[in-house]
CSV table of C-alpha atoms and ligand atoms in Angstrom, one decimal:
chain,number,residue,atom,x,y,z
A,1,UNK,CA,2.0,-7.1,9.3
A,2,UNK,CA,-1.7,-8.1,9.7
A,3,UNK,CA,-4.2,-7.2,6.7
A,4,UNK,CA,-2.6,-5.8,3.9
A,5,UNK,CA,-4.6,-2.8,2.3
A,6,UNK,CA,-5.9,-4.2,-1.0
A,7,UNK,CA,-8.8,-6.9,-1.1
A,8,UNK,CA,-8.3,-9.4,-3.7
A,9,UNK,CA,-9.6,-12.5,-5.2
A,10,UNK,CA,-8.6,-15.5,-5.0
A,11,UNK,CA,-10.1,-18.6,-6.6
A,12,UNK,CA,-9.1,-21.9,-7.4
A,13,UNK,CA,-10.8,-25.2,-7.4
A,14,UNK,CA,-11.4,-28.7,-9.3
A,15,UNK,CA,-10.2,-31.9,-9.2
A,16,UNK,CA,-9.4,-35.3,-11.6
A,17,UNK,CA,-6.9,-37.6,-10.2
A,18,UNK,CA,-5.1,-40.5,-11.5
A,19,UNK,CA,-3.8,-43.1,-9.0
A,20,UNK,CA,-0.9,-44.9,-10.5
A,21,UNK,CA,1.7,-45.7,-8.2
A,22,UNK,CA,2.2,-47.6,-5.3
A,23,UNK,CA,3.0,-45.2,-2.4
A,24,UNK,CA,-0.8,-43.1,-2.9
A,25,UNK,CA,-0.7,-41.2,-5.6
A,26,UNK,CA,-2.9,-38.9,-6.7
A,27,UNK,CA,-2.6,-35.9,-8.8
A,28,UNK,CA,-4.7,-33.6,-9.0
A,29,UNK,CA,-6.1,-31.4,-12.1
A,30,UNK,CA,-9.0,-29.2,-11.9
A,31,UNK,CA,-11.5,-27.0,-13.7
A,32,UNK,CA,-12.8,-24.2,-12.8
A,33,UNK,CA,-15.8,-22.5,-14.8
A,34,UNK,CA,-16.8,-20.4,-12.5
A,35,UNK,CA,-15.8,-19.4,-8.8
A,36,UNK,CA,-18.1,-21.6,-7.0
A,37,UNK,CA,-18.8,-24.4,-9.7
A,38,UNK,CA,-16.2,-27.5,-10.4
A,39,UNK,CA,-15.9,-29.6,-12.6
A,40,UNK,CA,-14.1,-32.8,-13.7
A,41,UNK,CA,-10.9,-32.1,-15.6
A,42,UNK,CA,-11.4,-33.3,-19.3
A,43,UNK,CA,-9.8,-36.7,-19.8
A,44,UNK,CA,-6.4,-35.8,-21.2
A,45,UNK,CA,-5.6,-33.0,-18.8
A,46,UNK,CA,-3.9,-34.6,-15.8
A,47,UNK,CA,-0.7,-35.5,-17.8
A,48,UNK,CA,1.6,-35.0,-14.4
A,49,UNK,CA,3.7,-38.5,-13.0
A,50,UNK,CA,1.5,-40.7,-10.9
A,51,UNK,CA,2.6,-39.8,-7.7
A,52,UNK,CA,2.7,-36.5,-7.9
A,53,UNK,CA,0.0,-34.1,-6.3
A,54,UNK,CA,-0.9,-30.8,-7.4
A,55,UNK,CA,-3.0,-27.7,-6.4
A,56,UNK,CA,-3.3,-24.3,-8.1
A,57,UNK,CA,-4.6,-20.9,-8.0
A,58,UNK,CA,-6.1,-18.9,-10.6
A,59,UNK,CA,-6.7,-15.3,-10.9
A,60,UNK,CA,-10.1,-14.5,-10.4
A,61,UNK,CA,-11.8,-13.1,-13.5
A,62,UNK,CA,-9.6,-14.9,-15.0
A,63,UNK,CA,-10.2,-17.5,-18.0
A,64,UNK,CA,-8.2,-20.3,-16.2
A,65,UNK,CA,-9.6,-23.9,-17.2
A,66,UNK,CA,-7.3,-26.2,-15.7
A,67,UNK,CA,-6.7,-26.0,-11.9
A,68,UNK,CA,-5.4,-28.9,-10.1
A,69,UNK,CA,-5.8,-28.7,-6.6
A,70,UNK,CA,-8.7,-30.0,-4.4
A,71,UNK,CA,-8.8,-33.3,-3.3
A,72,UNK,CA,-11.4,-36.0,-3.3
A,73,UNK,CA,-12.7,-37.2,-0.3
A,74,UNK,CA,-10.9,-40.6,-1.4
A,75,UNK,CA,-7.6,-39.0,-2.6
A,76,UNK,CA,-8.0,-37.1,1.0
A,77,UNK,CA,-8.4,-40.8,2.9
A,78,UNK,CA,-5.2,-42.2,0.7
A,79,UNK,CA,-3.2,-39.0,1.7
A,80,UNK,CA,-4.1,-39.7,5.1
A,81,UNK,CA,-3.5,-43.1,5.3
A,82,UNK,CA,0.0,-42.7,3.7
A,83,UNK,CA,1.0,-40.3,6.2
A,84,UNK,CA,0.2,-42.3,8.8
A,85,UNK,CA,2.2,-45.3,6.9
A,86,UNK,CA,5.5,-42.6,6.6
A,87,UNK,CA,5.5,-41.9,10.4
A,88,UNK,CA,5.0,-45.5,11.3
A,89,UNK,CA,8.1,-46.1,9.2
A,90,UNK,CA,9.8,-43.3,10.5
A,91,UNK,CA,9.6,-44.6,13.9
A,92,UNK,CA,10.1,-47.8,13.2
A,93,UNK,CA,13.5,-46.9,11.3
A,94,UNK,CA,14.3,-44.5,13.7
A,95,UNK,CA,17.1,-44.3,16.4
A,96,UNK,CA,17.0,-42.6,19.5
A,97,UNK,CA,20.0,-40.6,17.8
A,98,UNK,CA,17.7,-39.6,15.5
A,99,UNK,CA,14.7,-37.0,17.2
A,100,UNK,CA,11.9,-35.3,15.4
A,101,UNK,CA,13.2,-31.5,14.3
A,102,UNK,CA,11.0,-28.8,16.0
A,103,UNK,CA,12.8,-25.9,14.0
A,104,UNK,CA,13.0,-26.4,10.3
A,105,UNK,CA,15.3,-24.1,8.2
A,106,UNK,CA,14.3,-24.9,4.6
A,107,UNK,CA,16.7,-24.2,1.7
A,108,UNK,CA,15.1,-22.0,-1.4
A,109,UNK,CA,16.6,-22.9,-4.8
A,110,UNK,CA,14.4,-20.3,-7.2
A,111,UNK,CA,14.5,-20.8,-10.4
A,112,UNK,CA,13.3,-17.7,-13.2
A,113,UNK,CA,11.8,-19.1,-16.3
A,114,UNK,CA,12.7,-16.5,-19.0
A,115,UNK,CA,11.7,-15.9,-22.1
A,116,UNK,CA,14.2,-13.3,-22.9
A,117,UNK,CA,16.0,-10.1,-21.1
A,118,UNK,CA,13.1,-8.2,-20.9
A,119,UNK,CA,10.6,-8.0,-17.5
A,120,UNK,CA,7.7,-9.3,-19.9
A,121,UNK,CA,9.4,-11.7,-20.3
A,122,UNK,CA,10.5,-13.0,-16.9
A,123,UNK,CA,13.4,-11.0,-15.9
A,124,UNK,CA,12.4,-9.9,-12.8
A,125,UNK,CA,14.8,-8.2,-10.4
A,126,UNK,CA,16.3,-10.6,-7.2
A,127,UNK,CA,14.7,-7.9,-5.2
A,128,UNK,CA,11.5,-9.0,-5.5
A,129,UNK,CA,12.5,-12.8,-4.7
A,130,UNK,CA,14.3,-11.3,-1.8
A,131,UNK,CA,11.3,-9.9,-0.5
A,132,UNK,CA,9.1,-13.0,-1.4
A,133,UNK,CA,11.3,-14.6,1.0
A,134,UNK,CA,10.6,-12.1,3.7
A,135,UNK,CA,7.1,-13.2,3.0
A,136,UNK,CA,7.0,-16.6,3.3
A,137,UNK,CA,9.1,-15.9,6.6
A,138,UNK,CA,6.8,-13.5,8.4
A,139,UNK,CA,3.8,-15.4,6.9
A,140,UNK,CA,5.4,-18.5,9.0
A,141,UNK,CA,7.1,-17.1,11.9
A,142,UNK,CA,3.5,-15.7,12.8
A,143,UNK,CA,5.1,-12.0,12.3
A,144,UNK,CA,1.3,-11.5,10.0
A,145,UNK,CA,-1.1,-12.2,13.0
A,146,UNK,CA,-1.3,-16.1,13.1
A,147,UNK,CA,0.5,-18.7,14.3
A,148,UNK,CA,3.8,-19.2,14.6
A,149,UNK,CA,5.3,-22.4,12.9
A,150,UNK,CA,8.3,-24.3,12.9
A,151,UNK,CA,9.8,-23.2,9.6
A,152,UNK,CA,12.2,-20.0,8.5
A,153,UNK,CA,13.3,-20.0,4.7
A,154,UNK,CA,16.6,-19.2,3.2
A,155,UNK,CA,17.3,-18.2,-0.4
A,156,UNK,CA,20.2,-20.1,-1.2
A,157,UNK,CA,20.0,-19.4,-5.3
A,158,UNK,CA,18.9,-18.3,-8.0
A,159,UNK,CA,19.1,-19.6,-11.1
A,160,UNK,CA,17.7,-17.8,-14.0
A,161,UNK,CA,17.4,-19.6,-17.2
A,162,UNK,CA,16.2,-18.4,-20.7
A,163,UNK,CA,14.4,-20.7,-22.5
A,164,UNK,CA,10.8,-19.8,-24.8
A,165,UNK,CA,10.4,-23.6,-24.6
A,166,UNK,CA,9.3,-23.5,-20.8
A,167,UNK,CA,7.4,-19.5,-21.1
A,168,UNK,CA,5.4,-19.3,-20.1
A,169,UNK,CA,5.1,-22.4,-17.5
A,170,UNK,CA,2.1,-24.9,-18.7
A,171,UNK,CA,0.2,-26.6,-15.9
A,172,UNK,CA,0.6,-30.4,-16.6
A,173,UNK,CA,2.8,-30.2,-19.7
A,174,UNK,CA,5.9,-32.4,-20.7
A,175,UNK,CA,7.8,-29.1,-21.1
A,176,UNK,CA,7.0,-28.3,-17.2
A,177,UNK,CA,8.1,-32.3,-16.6
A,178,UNK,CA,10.9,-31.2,-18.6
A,179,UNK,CA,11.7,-28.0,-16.9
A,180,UNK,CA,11.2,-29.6,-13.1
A,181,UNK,CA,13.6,-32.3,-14.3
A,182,UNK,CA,16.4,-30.3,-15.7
A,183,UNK,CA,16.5,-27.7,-13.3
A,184,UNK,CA,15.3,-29.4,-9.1
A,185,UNK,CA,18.0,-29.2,-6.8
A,186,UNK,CA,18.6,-31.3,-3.5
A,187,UNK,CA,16.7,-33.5,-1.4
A,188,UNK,CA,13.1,-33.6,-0.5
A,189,UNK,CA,14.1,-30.9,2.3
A,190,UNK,CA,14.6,-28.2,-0.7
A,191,UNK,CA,12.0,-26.1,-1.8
A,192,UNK,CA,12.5,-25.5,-5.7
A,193,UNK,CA,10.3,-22.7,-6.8
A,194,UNK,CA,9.6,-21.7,-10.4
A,195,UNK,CA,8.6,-18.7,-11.3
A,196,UNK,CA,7.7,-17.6,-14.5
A,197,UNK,CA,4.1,-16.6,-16.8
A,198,UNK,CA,2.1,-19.5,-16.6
A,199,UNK,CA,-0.9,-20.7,-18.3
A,200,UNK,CA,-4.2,-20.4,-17.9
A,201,UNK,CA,-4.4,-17.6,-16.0
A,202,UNK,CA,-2.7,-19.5,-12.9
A,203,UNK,CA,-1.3,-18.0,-10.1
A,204,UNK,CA,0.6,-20.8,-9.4
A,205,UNK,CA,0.7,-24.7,-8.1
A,206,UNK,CA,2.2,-27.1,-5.4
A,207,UNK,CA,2.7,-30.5,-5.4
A,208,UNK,CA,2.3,-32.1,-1.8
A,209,UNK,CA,4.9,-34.1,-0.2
A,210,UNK,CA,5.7,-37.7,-0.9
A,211,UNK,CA,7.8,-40.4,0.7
A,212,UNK,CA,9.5,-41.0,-2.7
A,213,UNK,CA,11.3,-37.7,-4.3
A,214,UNK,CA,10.0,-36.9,-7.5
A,215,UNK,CA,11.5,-34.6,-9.2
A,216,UNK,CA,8.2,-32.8,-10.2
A,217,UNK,CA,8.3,-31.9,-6.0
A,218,UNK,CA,8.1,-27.5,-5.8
A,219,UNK,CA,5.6,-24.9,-6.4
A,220,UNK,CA,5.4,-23.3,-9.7
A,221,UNK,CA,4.5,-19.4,-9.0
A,222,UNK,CA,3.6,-16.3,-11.1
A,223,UNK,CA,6.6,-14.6,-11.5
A,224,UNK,CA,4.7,-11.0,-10.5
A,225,UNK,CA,2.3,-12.5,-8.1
A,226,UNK,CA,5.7,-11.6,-6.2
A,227,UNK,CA,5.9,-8.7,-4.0
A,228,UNK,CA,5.8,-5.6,-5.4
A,229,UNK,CA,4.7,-7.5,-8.9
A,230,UNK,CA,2.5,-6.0,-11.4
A,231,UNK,CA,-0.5,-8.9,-10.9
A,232,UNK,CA,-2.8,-6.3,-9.8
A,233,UNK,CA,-4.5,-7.7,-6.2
A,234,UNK,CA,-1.9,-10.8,-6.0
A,235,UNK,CA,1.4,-9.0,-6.1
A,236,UNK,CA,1.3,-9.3,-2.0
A,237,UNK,CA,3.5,-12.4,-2.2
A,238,UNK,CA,0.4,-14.7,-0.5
A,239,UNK,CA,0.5,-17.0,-3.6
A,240,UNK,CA,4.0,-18.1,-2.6
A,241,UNK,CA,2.8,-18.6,1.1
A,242,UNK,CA,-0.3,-20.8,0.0
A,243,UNK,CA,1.6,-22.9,-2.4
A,244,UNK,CA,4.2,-23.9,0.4
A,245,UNK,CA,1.3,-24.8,2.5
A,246,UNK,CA,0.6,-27.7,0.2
A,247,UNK,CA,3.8,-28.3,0.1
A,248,UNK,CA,4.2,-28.9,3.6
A,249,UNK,CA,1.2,-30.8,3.5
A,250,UNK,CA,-1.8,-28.6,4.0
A,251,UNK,CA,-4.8,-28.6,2.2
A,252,UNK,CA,-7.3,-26.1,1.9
A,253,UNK,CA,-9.6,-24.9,4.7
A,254,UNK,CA,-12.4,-26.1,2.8
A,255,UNK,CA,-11.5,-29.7,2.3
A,256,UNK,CA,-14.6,-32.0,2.6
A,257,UNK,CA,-17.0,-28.7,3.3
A,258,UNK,CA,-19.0,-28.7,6.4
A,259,UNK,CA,-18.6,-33.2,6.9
A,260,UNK,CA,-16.5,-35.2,8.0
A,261,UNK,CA,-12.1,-34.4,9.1
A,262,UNK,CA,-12.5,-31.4,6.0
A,263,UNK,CA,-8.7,-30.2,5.9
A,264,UNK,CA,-7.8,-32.7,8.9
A,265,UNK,CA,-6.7,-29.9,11.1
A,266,UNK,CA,-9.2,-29.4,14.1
A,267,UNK,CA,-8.5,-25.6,14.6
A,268,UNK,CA,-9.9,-24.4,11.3
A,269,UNK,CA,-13.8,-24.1,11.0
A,270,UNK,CA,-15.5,-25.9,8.8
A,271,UNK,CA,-16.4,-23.9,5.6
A,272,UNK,CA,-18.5,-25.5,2.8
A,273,UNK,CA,-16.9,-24.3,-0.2
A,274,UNK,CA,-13.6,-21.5,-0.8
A,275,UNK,CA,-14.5,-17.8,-0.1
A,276,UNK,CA,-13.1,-15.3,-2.2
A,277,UNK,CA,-12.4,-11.6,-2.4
A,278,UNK,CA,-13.2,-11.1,1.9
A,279,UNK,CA,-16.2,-12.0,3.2
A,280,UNK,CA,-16.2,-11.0,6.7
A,281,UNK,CA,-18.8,-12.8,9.0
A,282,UNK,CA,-19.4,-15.8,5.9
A,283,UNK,CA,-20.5,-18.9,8.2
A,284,UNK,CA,-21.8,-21.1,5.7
A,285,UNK,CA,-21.3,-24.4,8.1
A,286,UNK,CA,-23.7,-25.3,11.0
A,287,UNK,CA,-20.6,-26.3,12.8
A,288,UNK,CA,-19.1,-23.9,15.3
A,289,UNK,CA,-17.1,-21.1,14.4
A,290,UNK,CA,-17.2,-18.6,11.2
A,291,UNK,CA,-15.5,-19.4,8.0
A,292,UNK,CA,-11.6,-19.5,7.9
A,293,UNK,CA,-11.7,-16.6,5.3
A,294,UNK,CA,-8.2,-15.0,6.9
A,295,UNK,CA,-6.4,-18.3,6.8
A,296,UNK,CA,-3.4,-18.5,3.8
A,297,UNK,CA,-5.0,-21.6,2.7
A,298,UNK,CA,-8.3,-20.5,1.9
A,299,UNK,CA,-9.1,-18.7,-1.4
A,300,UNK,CA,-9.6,-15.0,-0.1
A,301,UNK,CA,-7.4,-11.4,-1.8
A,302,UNK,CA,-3.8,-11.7,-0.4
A,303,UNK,CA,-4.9,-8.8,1.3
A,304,UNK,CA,-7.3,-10.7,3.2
A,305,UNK,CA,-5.5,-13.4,4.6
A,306,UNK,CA,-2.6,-14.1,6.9
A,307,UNK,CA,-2.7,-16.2,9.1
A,308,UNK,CA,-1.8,-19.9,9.8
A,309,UNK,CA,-3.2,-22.1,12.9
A,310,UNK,CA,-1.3,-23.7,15.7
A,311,UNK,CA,-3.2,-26.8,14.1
A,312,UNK,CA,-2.0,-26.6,10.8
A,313,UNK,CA,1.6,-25.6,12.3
A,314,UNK,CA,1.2,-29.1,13.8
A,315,UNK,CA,0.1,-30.8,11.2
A,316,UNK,CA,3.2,-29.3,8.7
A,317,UNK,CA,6.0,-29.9,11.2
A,318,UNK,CA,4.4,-33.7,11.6
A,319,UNK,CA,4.6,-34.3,8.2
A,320,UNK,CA,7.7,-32.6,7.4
A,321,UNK,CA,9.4,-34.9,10.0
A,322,UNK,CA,7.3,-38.1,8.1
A,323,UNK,CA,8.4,-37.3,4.1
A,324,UNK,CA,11.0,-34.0,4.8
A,325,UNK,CA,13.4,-33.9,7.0
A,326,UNK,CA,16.4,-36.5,6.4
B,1,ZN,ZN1,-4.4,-24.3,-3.0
């Protein structure tokens, strides 16, 4: 596929975290102001379970306040840390019966928040998921220009439910708690995604993997950030890809700046803080290398970005096999 045709933005940002539970825990809420400028979430705002960890995207322009995403350097180091912990206890527990999986077929239950019949109101067609899962499986086969990784998609539903109570989808609210908790399917090897308006302006949000299933695990989406949707710039489908990303344990190229491990994957440049729109050429670390702009998990147009790296296809396959696979 390659670029797409329109350049878009794509913004997201923040961070607050709450650390309650045992396994590392950390979930993330966010502010945004302004595209380059975070700030802490207010105190009240990161009202998700303990152990579950969120990012977002917002639409640029747009008058999103709450963004959970980005990670602190310290929520980075517990992330780490407990992934290291999962696949020392995956070994440990682990037969020779029982190998790593190289190839990853993941089961998509999607779920259509609606607020009535209409198409302002949720009811988009099952064409467009249809083709959002063409997406996600070029975008990860390498089919857009990048690398290829270990995963292929398959819709296996979806469920379209009709209730004002959940539209749209509120970032960090007891009705999405109560949504997530009604509606996920299957094990920690099912991606539920929820689609549907959602607040603040967001594009949509993740939660990353966890040894423990929690039934907040999926990605929340804009219902016409799908492809062919009517969210002007971000109706490519890439909000779907980067969402997953997190899911399978990715975090943004410009984790931790231009210092230290940044997104702990050794093929993506260091980059000081998320480009947007397309910035060709940006370089704003000393380190070698220009800045990741093209990469799904960066905050560049859909348009702009598609590609993943054989690093970051290394890094989701490890930690599917540590919290995923069965
Ligand atoms: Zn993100």
């Amino acid at each position: 596929m390659g670029l797409r045709p329109h350049l878009l933005t794509r913004r997201t940002a923040g961070v607050a975290s709450t650390t309650l539970a045992l396994l590392l825990s950390t979930a993330a809420v966010g502010v945004v102001p302004a595209a380059s400028a975070f700030s802490a979430a207010p105190a009240g705002t990161c009202v998700e379970p303990a152990d579950v960890h969120a990012d977002a995207r917002i639409k640029a322009g747009g008058i999103a306040r709450h963004e959970p995403n980005e990670l602190t350097a310290q929520q980075v180091k517990e992330r780490e840390a407990d992934l290291a912990a999962a696949l020392r206890e995956r070994a440990s527990r682990q037969s020779a019966t029982v190998a790593p999986l190289a190839t990853v077929t993941i089961p998509v239950v999607v779920h259509v928040i609606q607020e009535d019949s209409t198409r302002a109101g949720g009811n988009i067609p099952d064409s467009m998921i249809s083709n959002q899962i063409s997406v996600l499986n070029q975008a990860y086969s390498g089919a857009t220009g990048g690398a290829s990784t270990a995963f292929a998609f398959q819709l296996q539903k979806i469920n379209r439910v009709t209730n004002p109570a959940w539209y749209p989808i509120v970032q960090g609210s007891s009705a999405e708690r109560s949504m997530k908790s009604s509606l996920r399917e299957g094990g920690k090897n099912v991606l539920n995604m929820y689609l549907g308006e959602l607040s603040d302006d967001l594009l949509g949000w993740a939660t990353f993997p966890q040894r423990r299933l929690n039934s907040m695990d999926g990605v929340v989406v804009l219902n016409e950030s799908l492809p062919g949707g009517t969210a002007t710039n971000y109706n490519q489908g890439d909000t779907a890809t980067h969402e997953v990303g997190h899911w399978l344990n990715l975090y943004h190229t410009f984790q931790g700046g231009c210092s230290g491990s940044g997104d702990s994957v050794s093929d993506t440049p260091a980059e000081a803080s998320p480009a947007y729109q397309c910035p060709t050429g940006r370089d704003t670390c000393s380190a070698p290398g220009l800045d990741p702009i093209t990469n799904f998990m960066d905050y560049t147009y859909d348009s702009c970005m598609y590609q993943f790296t054989p690093g970051q296809a290394s890094r989701m396959l490890t930690a599917w096999n540590a919290y995923r696979a069965a």
